[in-house]
Amino acid sequence: MGCKCERPALVSRIIDKRAHGRQPLVIMTKLLSLSVSLGLILLSGPLAAQETTEESGRSERIDRLRQLKPPMVTTTEDLQQEIEELRGQLAEQQDSLQTLLDIFIEQLGAEEEDLAPQMMEQIKADLARLEIELLGSQQDLAGQREALSLLVEATLEQMDAPDVSGSGAVGQALAGLSGDLEMSAVFPQTPGLNHFDTRLTLGGAFALGRGVDLDLILALEHGQVAEEGDGTLSLERCRADVPLTDSLDLRLGRTEVPLGERSARNDPTKYRGVLPPATETVILPAIWTTDGLGLVGQASDVLSYQLLLGSALDGSGFSAEEGIRGGRMLGAAGLANPAAMGRIEFLALDGGTRMGLGVYEGYGRNGEGGINTPTKVRVRMYALDLEVRGETMDWKVVGAFGDLNHIQSTGTDVGYWLGGYYVEGAWHALNGLTQDAGGFDLDLFVRYEDHDTQLHSSPLLSGDERDALDRETWTLGASLWTAEDVVFKMDYTLGSSSAGDIPDVLALGMGWSF
């Protein structure tokens, strides 16, 4: 009866624990533990009562036994009978407790089944509440993202907006300004030919809007512009690139002829040596520009190309000493007989290897101001350049070949064929700029070159004159970078020709890019 009175409270506690997430296995384990504990208490009660009668008095269990039997036990047989009767009663009570536990478990299972729909409803309510909170968080995130987007757009507009103040306008103009300065002192081993020369270029790249870029280079040669003399002030580059697609632009204006690398990369801090190789000044007449239009694009991540239609050369300016260099157009170039030219270039993703192939073909009767000269010469030029950069060594190979068809119509003494090449190796003796802000970079280089404007000689020259134009040179030099955009150079060139040795040349120079 005592157990039946405590069952509702016990059931309530277990149901409360079940409703708060306890698993059925945990509940069953506690019920079994409770039943075992009750059984042990009932079995151990008489023995504990007999052992502790003198210390704690008579227990309720002994009083209950005295009510069942006479108080006087006089024989062993009577004691044994009493024990057997007690064992029988304990067995009956144990059976009753087991039955009570079975009924309780059945009732608990039924009550849990009744609670299952309530728990499902509670879970559904919790899920609905979480969905509402998630929707609110998403709306807050969308609002923050929109506000951030508006802030970024406003910032970009403010950056693009011109500054009306005088200092701001000047600052923006100077920010887009770039150029380079080159100074050289040349000491050939021939009396009276030592000289000092300068070259200054100013330009910049400007965004005209809608993806259109304008690139300008204005060059002042030899430090002066005069009626007589070699000084020139020329517009070497004035080109606009108009995007047609993400990887293709329309190029129009004045740009470099895409043969070799000197015309496109005429930066004194980017090449070694004070004096440029003859292959890139005589065979390929750097700086060689053209006026016209064409396409420039990116075929892949490593492959780019140029296809141009522009002004040709003036064959009347060709010579045996300088090849086709004198036929360049520096002023108003004629377009009545345009030339076709192109280049394809490979540049490795790490920038360590670059290779380019250029082709040019056009008539040599493109006179100044568009007045054609009466010549029939047709010029075909081919150029290959390869450059490999490493941690300790750099290598460069440049070669060019020209075929001048009907060259005799120009009346000049340049050969029917001309060509040249050079191989250059450079050792990075110091790499202080990358390792230490106060250090230096020092490259030591050697260059071998062979060029000839009379590969297929002109009949206007004698044998000795032709042999004198077939030249080989060795150049030893050093380039010291005190900063990434400042370099000091020194080189010494030893030369020879088929007709004999040519004078050695010592050159000192300085270059600055900004």
Short mmCIF file of C-alpha atoms in Angstrom, two decimals:
data_model
loop_
_atom_site.label_atom_id
_atom_site.label_comp_id
_atom_site.label_asym_id
_atom_site.label_seq_id
_atom_site.Cartn_x
_atom_site.Cartn_y
_atom_site.Cartn_z
CA MET A 1 0.00 0.00 0.00
CA GLY A 2 2.89 2.37 0.77
CA CYS A 3 4.19 1.91 -2.78
CA LYS A 4 0.81 2.68 -4.36
CA CYS A 5 0.63 5.96 -2.45
CA GLU A 6 4.04 7.14 -3.75
CA ARG A 7 3.50 6.09 -7.41
CA PRO A 8 1.74 9.21 -8.72
CA ALA A 9 4.50 11.54 -7.50
CA LEU A 10 7.17 9.24 -8.91
CA VAL A 11 5.36 9.03 -12.25
CA SER A 12 5.09 12.83 -12.35
CA ARG A 13 8.81 13.25 -11.84
CA ILE A 14 9.66 10.71 -14.53
CA ILE A 15 7.17 12.22 -17.01
CA ASP A 16 8.60 15.68 -16.32
CA LYS A 17 12.09 14.35 -17.11
CA ARG A 18 10.74 12.65 -20.25
CA ALA A 19 9.07 15.86 -21.38
CA HIS A 20 12.38 17.69 -21.01
CA GLY A 21 14.22 15.41 -23.38
CA ARG A 22 15.24 12.26 -21.35
CA GLN A 23 15.46 9.14 -23.47
CA PRO A 24 13.28 6.04 -22.74
CA LEU A 25 16.39 4.00 -22.08
CA VAL A 26 17.39 6.32 -19.24
CA ILE A 27 13.86 6.11 -17.69
CA MET A 28 13.78 2.30 -17.85
CA THR A 29 17.23 2.15 -16.28
CA LYS A 30 16.11 4.29 -13.35
CA LEU A 31 12.93 2.17 -12.86
CA LEU A 32 14.91 -1.06 -12.75
CA SER A 33 17.38 0.52 -10.35
CA LEU A 34 14.47 1.63 -8.14
CA SER A 35 12.90 -1.84 -8.11
CA VAL A 36 16.18 -3.49 -7.17
CA SER A 37 16.72 -0.99 -4.36
CA LEU A 38 13.23 -1.63 -2.95
CA GLY A 39 13.78 -5.39 -3.04
CA LEU A 40 17.06 -5.13 -1.22
CA ILE A 41 15.48 -2.96 1.45
CA LEU A 42 12.69 -5.50 2.04
CA LEU A 43 15.11 -8.43 2.14
CA SER A 44 17.58 -6.77 4.43
CA GLY A 45 15.02 -5.28 6.84
CA PRO A 46 14.57 -8.29 9.29
CA LEU A 47 18.29 -8.97 9.50
CA ALA A 48 19.12 -5.33 10.19
CA ALA A 49 16.37 -5.21 12.82
CA GLN A 50 17.80 -8.22 14.69
CA GLU A 51 21.37 -6.87 14.63
CA THR A 52 20.51 -3.40 15.90
CA THR A 53 17.82 -4.15 18.62
CA GLU A 54 20.07 -3.22 21.53
CA GLU A 55 21.43 0.03 19.91
CA SER A 56 18.33 1.62 18.28
CA GLY A 57 15.27 -0.06 19.84
CA ARG A 58 12.53 -2.08 18.17
CA SER A 59 11.86 -1.39 14.47
CA GLU A 60 8.54 -1.36 12.77
CA ARG A 61 9.36 -4.66 11.08
CA ILE A 62 9.78 -6.48 14.52
CA ASP A 63 6.48 -5.02 15.78
CA ARG A 64 4.73 -6.30 12.68
CA LEU A 65 6.23 -9.79 13.27
CA ARG A 66 5.06 -9.82 16.92
CA GLN A 67 1.51 -9.10 15.78
CA LEU A 68 1.60 -12.16 13.50
CA LYS A 69 3.01 -14.65 16.07
CA PRO A 70 3.05 -15.19 19.81
CA PRO A 71 5.71 -13.09 21.50
CA MET A 72 7.46 -16.05 23.17
CA VAL A 73 9.72 -18.29 21.09
CA THR A 74 11.07 -21.04 23.25
CA THR A 75 12.45 -23.69 20.88
CA THR A 76 14.66 -23.88 17.78
CA GLU A 77 11.81 -25.48 15.84
CA ASP A 78 9.55 -22.51 16.63
CA LEU A 79 12.30 -20.08 15.46
CA GLN A 80 12.82 -22.01 12.26
CA GLN A 81 9.08 -22.02 11.56
CA GLU A 82 8.95 -18.29 12.20
CA ILE A 83 11.79 -17.69 9.69
CA GLU A 84 10.07 -19.80 7.03
CA GLU A 85 6.83 -17.89 7.47
CA LEU A 86 8.74 -14.61 7.14
CA ARG A 87 10.40 -15.83 3.96
CA GLY A 88 7.01 -16.76 2.53
CA GLN A 89 5.61 -13.32 3.33
CA LEU A 90 8.67 -11.65 1.76
CA ALA A 91 8.23 -13.72 -1.38
CA GLU A 92 4.58 -12.69 -1.59
CA GLN A 93 5.56 -9.03 -1.13
CA GLN A 94 8.25 -9.34 -3.81
CA ASP A 95 5.69 -10.82 -6.23
CA SER A 96 3.32 -7.98 -5.45
CA LEU A 97 6.07 -5.42 -6.05
CA GLN A 98 6.94 -6.99 -9.40
CA THR A 99 3.31 -6.88 -10.43
CA LEU A 100 3.11 -3.27 -9.35
CA LEU A 101 6.20 -2.41 -11.39
CA ASP A 102 4.76 -4.11 -14.48
CA ILE A 103 1.52 -2.17 -14.14
CA PHE A 104 3.46 1.05 -13.59
CA ILE A 105 5.60 0.51 -16.71
CA GLU A 106 2.47 -0.14 -18.79
CA GLN A 107 0.87 3.04 -17.44
CA LEU A 108 4.08 5.00 -18.13
CA GLY A 109 4.21 3.76 -21.72
CA ALA A 110 0.56 4.71 -22.22
CA GLU A 111 1.15 8.16 -20.75
CA GLU A 112 4.23 8.66 -22.97
CA GLU A 113 2.15 7.74 -26.03
CA ASP A 114 -0.34 10.37 -24.90
CA LEU A 115 2.50 12.89 -24.57
CA ALA A 116 3.97 12.17 -28.05
CA PRO A 117 1.46 14.36 -29.98
CA GLN A 118 2.04 17.19 -27.50
CA MET A 119 5.79 16.89 -27.95
CA MET A 120 5.41 16.89 -31.77
CA GLU A 121 3.28 20.01 -31.58
CA GLN A 122 5.88 21.66 -29.38
CA ILE A 123 8.65 20.75 -31.84
CA LYS A 124 6.59 22.13 -34.73
CA ALA A 125 6.05 25.35 -32.81
CA ASP A 126 9.78 25.62 -32.12
CA LEU A 127 10.58 25.06 -35.80
CA ALA A 128 8.10 27.72 -36.87
CA ARG A 129 9.64 30.16 -34.41
CA LEU A 130 13.15 29.39 -35.73
CA GLU A 131 11.99 29.92 -39.33
CA ILE A 132 10.61 33.33 -38.40
CA GLU A 133 13.89 34.27 -36.69
CA LEU A 134 15.91 33.04 -39.70
CA LEU A 135 13.76 35.06 -42.09
CA GLY A 136 14.30 38.13 -39.97
CA SER A 137 18.07 37.54 -39.95
CA GLN A 138 18.10 37.19 -43.74
CA GLN A 139 16.19 40.43 -44.12
CA ASP A 140 18.64 42.18 -41.81
CA LEU A 141 21.58 40.76 -43.79
CA ALA A 142 20.06 41.89 -47.10
CA GLY A 143 19.59 45.37 -45.71
CA GLN A 144 23.18 45.54 -44.48
CA ARG A 145 24.46 44.28 -47.84
CA GLU A 146 22.47 46.90 -49.73
CA ALA A 147 23.74 49.63 -47.43
CA LEU A 148 27.34 48.43 -47.90
CA SER A 149 26.89 48.38 -51.69
CA LEU A 150 25.60 51.95 -51.68
CA LEU A 151 28.54 53.00 -49.51
CA VAL A 152 31.07 51.40 -51.88
CA GLU A 153 29.45 53.00 -54.94
CA ALA A 154 29.46 56.41 -53.26
CA THR A 155 33.12 56.00 -52.34
CA LEU A 156 34.07 55.04 -55.90
CA GLU A 157 32.16 57.98 -57.32
CA GLN A 158 33.93 60.28 -54.89
CA MET A 159 37.32 58.84 -55.92
CA ASP A 160 36.53 59.30 -59.64
CA ALA A 161 35.14 62.80 -59.19
CA PRO A 162 37.64 65.55 -60.14
CA ASP A 163 38.98 67.72 -57.38
CA VAL A 164 38.09 71.35 -58.13
CA SER A 165 40.84 72.67 -55.92
CA GLY A 166 44.08 73.68 -57.59
CA SER A 167 46.31 71.38 -55.57
CA GLY A 168 43.97 68.42 -56.13
CA ALA A 169 43.92 68.90 -59.92
CA VAL A 170 47.71 69.18 -60.05
CA GLY A 171 48.04 66.13 -57.84
CA GLN A 172 45.82 64.06 -60.09
CA ALA A 173 47.73 65.17 -63.20
CA LEU A 174 51.06 64.27 -61.61
CA ALA A 175 49.67 60.95 -60.39
CA GLY A 176 49.12 59.88 -64.00
CA LEU A 177 52.53 61.14 -65.16
CA SER A 178 55.34 58.72 -65.93
CA GLY A 179 58.58 58.68 -67.88
CA ASP A 180 62.26 57.98 -67.75
CA LEU A 181 65.58 59.79 -67.97
CA GLU A 182 68.71 58.30 -69.50
CA MET A 183 72.18 59.89 -69.49
CA SER A 184 75.27 58.38 -71.08
CA ALA A 185 78.93 59.27 -71.56
CA VAL A 186 80.68 57.42 -74.39
CA PHE A 187 84.46 57.14 -74.78
CA PRO A 188 85.43 55.35 -77.99
CA GLN A 189 89.11 54.68 -78.55
CA THR A 190 89.10 57.20 -81.36
CA PRO A 191 90.24 60.80 -80.67
CA GLY A 192 87.57 63.49 -80.86
CA LEU A 193 84.50 61.22 -80.69
CA ASN A 194 83.85 61.23 -76.94
CA HIS A 195 80.43 62.62 -76.17
CA PHE A 196 77.66 62.97 -73.58
CA ASP A 197 74.02 62.31 -74.49
CA THR A 198 70.61 62.48 -72.83
CA ARG A 199 67.13 61.19 -73.49
CA LEU A 200 64.05 62.29 -71.54
CA THR A 201 60.55 60.91 -72.00
CA LEU A 202 57.33 62.07 -70.42
CA GLY A 203 53.98 60.40 -70.72
CA GLY A 204 51.29 58.59 -68.91
CA ALA A 205 48.34 56.25 -69.11
CA PHE A 206 44.91 57.81 -68.71
CA ALA A 207 41.45 56.26 -68.39
CA LEU A 208 38.97 58.05 -70.65
CA GLY A 209 35.90 56.22 -69.39
CA ARG A 210 33.95 53.18 -70.61
CA GLY A 211 37.13 51.14 -70.55
CA VAL A 212 39.03 53.31 -73.05
CA ASP A 213 42.72 53.86 -72.16
CA LEU A 214 45.04 56.49 -73.66
CA ASP A 215 48.82 55.99 -73.57
CA LEU A 216 51.21 58.87 -74.32
CA ILE A 217 55.02 59.15 -74.60
CA LEU A 218 56.79 62.37 -75.59
CA ALA A 219 60.56 62.03 -76.11
CA LEU A 220 63.27 64.68 -76.12
CA GLU A 221 66.41 63.31 -77.79
CA HIS A 222 69.95 64.66 -77.40
CA GLY A 223 68.91 67.44 -75.03
CA GLN A 224 67.87 70.07 -77.60
CA VAL A 225 65.58 70.95 -80.49
CA ALA A 226 67.22 73.18 -83.09
CA GLU A 227 67.03 73.93 -86.77
CA GLU A 228 70.35 72.19 -87.28
CA GLY A 229 71.53 69.20 -85.32
CA ASP A 230 70.30 65.83 -84.21
CA GLY A 231 68.05 66.99 -81.37
CA THR A 232 64.39 66.00 -81.73
CA LEU A 233 61.19 66.38 -79.78
CA SER A 234 58.86 63.66 -80.99
CA LEU A 235 55.61 62.02 -80.04
CA GLU A 236 56.69 58.40 -79.80
CA ARG A 237 53.38 57.04 -78.60
CA CYS A 238 49.83 58.32 -78.71
CA ARG A 239 47.44 55.42 -78.83
CA ALA A 240 44.00 54.59 -77.55
CA ASP A 241 42.79 51.10 -76.70
CA VAL A 242 39.04 50.66 -77.06
CA PRO A 243 37.66 47.43 -75.54
CA LEU A 244 35.64 45.26 -77.89
CA THR A 245 35.40 42.23 -75.60
CA ASP A 246 36.95 41.21 -72.29
CA SER A 247 40.06 39.94 -74.13
CA LEU A 248 40.15 42.03 -77.32
CA ASP A 249 40.84 45.75 -77.86
CA LEU A 250 40.84 48.03 -80.89
CA ARG A 251 44.10 50.00 -80.96
CA LEU A 252 44.45 53.19 -82.97
CA GLY A 253 47.02 55.97 -83.09
CA ARG A 254 50.81 55.99 -82.93
CA THR A 255 52.42 52.92 -81.41
CA GLU A 256 55.58 50.83 -81.67
CA VAL A 257 56.14 48.34 -84.47
CA PRO A 258 55.77 44.98 -82.67
CA LEU A 259 59.16 43.50 -83.59
CA GLY A 260 61.75 42.78 -80.92
CA GLU A 261 61.39 44.16 -77.43
CA ARG A 262 63.40 47.39 -77.37
CA SER A 263 60.71 49.65 -78.86
CA ALA A 264 58.01 48.42 -76.48
CA ARG A 265 60.21 48.26 -73.38
CA ASN A 266 62.56 51.22 -73.83
CA ASP A 267 63.07 51.66 -70.10
CA PRO A 268 66.73 52.15 -69.04
CA THR A 269 66.12 50.40 -65.73
CA LYS A 270 64.81 47.28 -67.49
CA TYR A 271 67.70 46.51 -69.86
CA ARG A 272 71.43 46.11 -69.26
CA GLY A 273 74.20 48.07 -70.83
CA VAL A 274 74.59 51.74 -71.72
CA LEU A 275 74.72 51.36 -75.50
CA PRO A 276 71.94 49.33 -77.14
CA PRO A 277 72.85 46.33 -79.31
CA ALA A 278 73.14 46.97 -83.04
CA THR A 279 70.59 44.20 -83.72
CA GLU A 280 67.96 46.40 -82.08
CA THR A 281 69.10 49.74 -83.50
CA VAL A 282 70.29 48.98 -87.04
CA ILE A 283 68.63 45.71 -88.09
CA LEU A 284 65.49 46.56 -86.07
CA PRO A 285 65.48 50.37 -85.98
CA ALA A 286 64.43 51.09 -82.41
CA ILE A 287 62.63 53.28 -81.56
CA TRP A 288 60.43 52.19 -84.51
CA THR A 289 56.89 53.60 -84.52
CA THR A 290 53.89 53.36 -86.83
CA ASP A 291 50.59 55.17 -87.25
CA GLY A 292 47.50 53.10 -87.86
CA LEU A 293 45.03 50.79 -86.23
CA GLY A 294 44.60 47.16 -85.40
CA LEU A 295 43.65 44.55 -82.85
CA VAL A 296 45.41 43.54 -79.64
CA GLY A 297 44.14 40.65 -77.60
CA GLN A 298 44.73 37.87 -75.15
CA ALA A 299 44.32 34.40 -76.64
CA SER A 300 44.87 32.71 -73.25
CA ASP A 301 46.40 33.38 -69.86
CA VAL A 302 49.91 33.09 -71.34
CA LEU A 303 49.42 34.00 -75.03
CA SER A 304 48.82 37.50 -76.44
CA TYR A 305 48.84 38.90 -79.99
CA GLN A 306 48.84 42.10 -82.06
CA LEU A 307 47.63 42.62 -85.64
CA LEU A 308 48.23 46.13 -87.03
CA LEU A 309 47.91 48.02 -90.30
CA GLY A 310 50.05 51.15 -90.30
CA SER A 311 52.57 53.39 -91.96
CA ALA A 312 55.47 51.89 -93.87
CA LEU A 313 59.11 52.99 -94.29
CA ASP A 314 60.80 55.51 -96.52
CA GLY A 315 63.32 53.54 -98.55
CA SER A 316 65.25 56.64 -99.55
CA GLY A 317 66.62 56.84 -96.01
CA PHE A 318 68.21 53.36 -96.00
CA SER A 319 72.00 53.09 -95.76
CA ALA A 320 74.68 50.47 -95.52
CA GLU A 321 75.92 51.79 -92.16
CA GLU A 322 72.53 51.99 -90.39
CA GLY A 323 70.39 49.59 -92.40
CA ILE A 324 66.71 50.60 -92.51
CA ARG A 325 66.93 52.90 -89.47
CA GLY A 326 66.87 56.06 -91.57
CA GLY A 327 63.54 55.08 -93.10
CA ARG A 328 61.49 55.54 -89.92
CA MET A 329 58.58 57.98 -89.84
CA LEU A 330 58.80 60.57 -87.05
CA GLY A 331 56.41 63.23 -88.32
CA ALA A 332 53.27 63.07 -90.45
CA ALA A 333 53.54 59.55 -91.80
CA GLY A 334 51.90 58.61 -95.09
CA LEU A 335 49.26 55.87 -95.23
CA ALA A 336 48.86 55.56 -99.00
CA ASN A 337 50.90 52.33 -98.94
CA PRO A 338 50.32 50.85 -95.48
CA ALA A 339 52.33 48.01 -94.03
CA ALA A 340 51.00 44.94 -92.25
CA MET A 341 52.63 43.79 -89.04
CA GLY A 342 51.92 41.47 -86.15
CA ARG A 343 53.32 39.78 -83.09
CA ILE A 344 52.49 36.79 -80.96
CA GLU A 345 53.98 36.57 -77.48
CA PHE A 346 54.17 33.89 -74.83
CA LEU A 347 54.59 34.96 -71.21
CA ALA A 348 54.72 32.31 -68.49
CA LEU A 349 52.38 32.76 -65.56
CA ASP A 350 55.31 33.25 -63.18
CA GLY A 351 56.84 35.85 -65.50
CA GLY A 352 60.10 33.92 -65.73
CA THR A 353 59.96 33.08 -69.44
CA ARG A 354 58.94 35.33 -72.31
CA MET A 355 59.12 34.63 -76.05
CA GLY A 356 57.90 36.75 -78.96
CA LEU A 357 57.74 36.40 -82.73
CA GLY A 358 57.13 39.46 -84.94
CA VAL A 359 56.55 39.89 -88.69
CA TYR A 360 56.48 43.02 -90.83
CA GLU A 361 55.80 43.55 -94.55
CA GLY A 362 55.33 46.79 -96.50
CA TYR A 363 56.61 48.93 -99.32
CA GLY A 364 59.45 51.35 -98.71
CA ARG A 365 57.95 54.38 -100.48
CA ASN A 366 56.13 56.02 -97.63
CA GLY A 367 57.42 59.58 -97.69
CA GLU A 368 57.10 62.34 -95.13
CA GLY A 369 53.74 64.11 -95.14
CA GLY A 370 52.16 61.38 -97.23
CA ILE A 371 54.25 62.16 -100.34
CA ASN A 372 55.31 58.80 -101.76
CA THR A 373 58.83 58.30 -103.05
CA PRO A 374 59.33 56.64 -106.46
CA THR A 375 60.82 53.37 -105.20
CA LYS A 376 59.72 49.77 -105.60
CA VAL A 377 61.49 48.30 -102.58
CA ARG A 378 59.46 45.85 -100.53
CA VAL A 379 60.57 45.22 -96.96
CA ARG A 380 60.00 41.97 -95.11
CA MET A 381 61.28 41.72 -91.55
CA TYR A 382 61.20 38.84 -89.06
CA ALA A 383 62.24 38.98 -85.42
CA LEU A 384 62.44 36.50 -82.57
CA ASP A 385 63.17 37.35 -78.92
CA LEU A 386 63.48 35.01 -75.96
CA GLU A 387 64.13 35.88 -72.33
CA VAL A 388 64.48 33.57 -69.33
CA ARG A 389 64.77 35.01 -65.82
CA GLY A 390 66.06 33.01 -62.87
CA GLU A 391 67.10 33.52 -59.28
CA THR A 392 70.83 33.70 -60.07
CA MET A 393 71.02 34.06 -63.88
CA ASP A 394 69.09 35.75 -66.70
CA TRP A 395 69.37 34.82 -70.38
CA LYS A 396 68.27 36.72 -73.46
CA VAL A 397 68.42 35.90 -77.17
CA VAL A 398 67.27 38.31 -79.89
CA GLY A 399 67.49 37.71 -83.63
CA ALA A 400 66.26 39.63 -86.68
CA PHE A 401 66.38 39.15 -90.43
CA GLY A 402 65.33 41.43 -93.31
CA ASP A 403 64.66 40.86 -96.99
CA LEU A 404 64.75 44.05 -99.08
CA ASN A 405 63.33 43.21 -102.49
CA HIS A 406 64.15 45.65 -105.33
CA ILE A 407 66.53 47.55 -103.04
CA GLN A 408 68.42 48.87 -106.05
CA SER A 409 65.46 51.16 -106.82
CA THR A 410 66.24 53.24 -103.71
CA GLY A 411 69.73 54.14 -104.93
CA THR A 412 71.15 53.28 -101.49
CA ASP A 413 74.00 50.92 -100.64
CA VAL A 414 72.18 48.74 -98.09
CA GLY A 415 72.27 45.02 -98.84
CA TYR A 416 69.47 42.91 -100.22
CA TRP A 417 69.53 40.91 -97.00
CA LEU A 418 70.48 42.09 -93.55
CA GLY A 419 70.38 40.42 -90.19
CA GLY A 420 71.84 40.01 -86.76
CA TYR A 421 71.49 38.39 -83.36
CA TYR A 422 72.89 38.58 -79.85
CA VAL A 423 73.05 36.34 -76.79
CA GLU A 424 73.25 37.86 -73.32
CA GLY A 425 73.81 36.25 -69.95
CA ALA A 426 73.60 38.12 -66.63
CA TRP A 427 74.58 36.99 -63.16
CA HIS A 428 72.80 38.47 -60.12
CA ALA A 429 75.84 39.15 -57.98
CA LEU A 430 73.83 41.01 -55.32
CA ASN A 431 70.13 40.92 -54.46
CA GLY A 432 70.14 43.45 -51.66
CA LEU A 433 66.98 45.35 -52.64
CA THR A 434 64.76 42.33 -52.06
CA GLN A 435 66.54 41.17 -48.92
CA ASP A 436 67.31 44.50 -47.24
CA ALA A 437 65.73 47.92 -47.78
CA GLY A 438 69.18 49.51 -47.58
CA GLY A 439 70.92 47.11 -49.96
CA PHE A 440 71.77 47.11 -53.68
CA ASP A 441 71.20 44.93 -56.72
CA LEU A 442 74.24 44.23 -58.88
CA ASP A 443 74.20 42.38 -62.20
CA LEU A 444 77.32 41.41 -64.12
CA PHE A 445 76.66 40.55 -67.75
CA VAL A 446 78.35 39.49 -70.97
CA ARG A 447 76.87 39.85 -74.46
CA TYR A 448 77.97 38.42 -77.80
CA GLU A 449 76.56 39.97 -80.98
CA ASP A 450 76.92 39.38 -84.70
CA HIS A 451 75.21 41.62 -87.26
CA ASP A 452 75.63 42.47 -90.93
CA THR A 453 73.76 44.85 -93.21
CA GLN A 454 75.32 43.07 -96.21
CA LEU A 455 74.27 39.44 -95.87
CA HIS A 456 73.42 39.70 -99.56
CA SER A 457 75.61 42.64 -100.42
CA SER A 458 74.85 45.70 -102.48
CA PRO A 459 76.73 46.07 -105.77
CA LEU A 460 77.40 49.71 -104.86
CA LEU A 461 79.99 48.69 -102.25
CA SER A 462 83.49 47.38 -102.67
CA GLY A 463 84.64 44.16 -101.10
CA ASP A 464 86.47 45.89 -98.25
CA GLU A 465 83.46 48.08 -97.53
CA ARG A 466 81.19 45.04 -97.35
CA ASP A 467 83.61 43.21 -95.05
CA ALA A 468 83.79 46.20 -92.72
CA LEU A 469 80.02 45.97 -92.12
CA ASP A 470 80.14 42.32 -91.04
CA ARG A 471 80.80 42.84 -87.33
CA GLU A 472 81.17 40.85 -84.13
CA THR A 473 81.28 42.40 -80.66
CA TRP A 474 81.75 41.31 -77.08
CA THR A 475 80.38 43.52 -74.32
CA LEU A 476 81.25 43.18 -70.64
CA GLY A 477 79.28 45.27 -68.19
CA ALA A 478 77.76 45.89 -64.79
CA SER A 479 74.46 47.40 -63.67
CA LEU A 480 74.02 48.66 -60.11
CA TRP A 481 70.48 49.39 -58.85
CA THR A 482 70.42 51.67 -55.83
CA ALA A 483 66.62 51.53 -55.92
CA GLU A 484 64.13 49.66 -58.05
CA ASP A 485 63.80 52.66 -60.40
CA VAL A 486 67.41 53.97 -60.37
CA VAL A 487 70.35 52.23 -62.06
CA PHE A 488 74.01 53.10 -62.74
CA LYS A 489 75.72 51.30 -65.61
CA MET A 490 79.13 50.67 -67.08
CA ASP A 491 80.12 48.53 -70.05
CA TYR A 492 83.12 47.94 -72.28
CA THR A 493 82.73 46.74 -75.88
CA LEU A 494 85.40 45.02 -77.95
CA GLY A 495 84.68 44.60 -81.65
CA SER A 496 86.00 43.20 -84.87
CA SER A 497 84.89 42.87 -88.47
CA SER A 498 85.84 40.84 -91.49
CA ALA A 499 88.03 43.78 -92.51
CA GLY A 500 89.81 44.02 -89.12
CA ASP A 501 89.33 45.25 -85.58
CA ILE A 502 87.07 48.17 -84.73
CA PRO A 503 87.67 50.65 -81.87
CA ASP A 504 86.79 49.59 -78.34
CA VAL A 505 84.19 51.66 -76.50
CA LEU A 506 83.82 52.49 -72.81
CA ALA A 507 80.40 53.77 -71.77
CA LEU A 508 79.03 55.07 -68.48
CA GLY A 509 75.38 55.71 -67.89
CA MET A 510 72.56 56.36 -65.47
CA GLY A 511 68.84 55.60 -65.77
CA TRP A 512 65.78 56.68 -63.80
CA SER A 513 62.16 55.68 -64.27
CA PHE A 514 59.21 57.37 -62.61
#
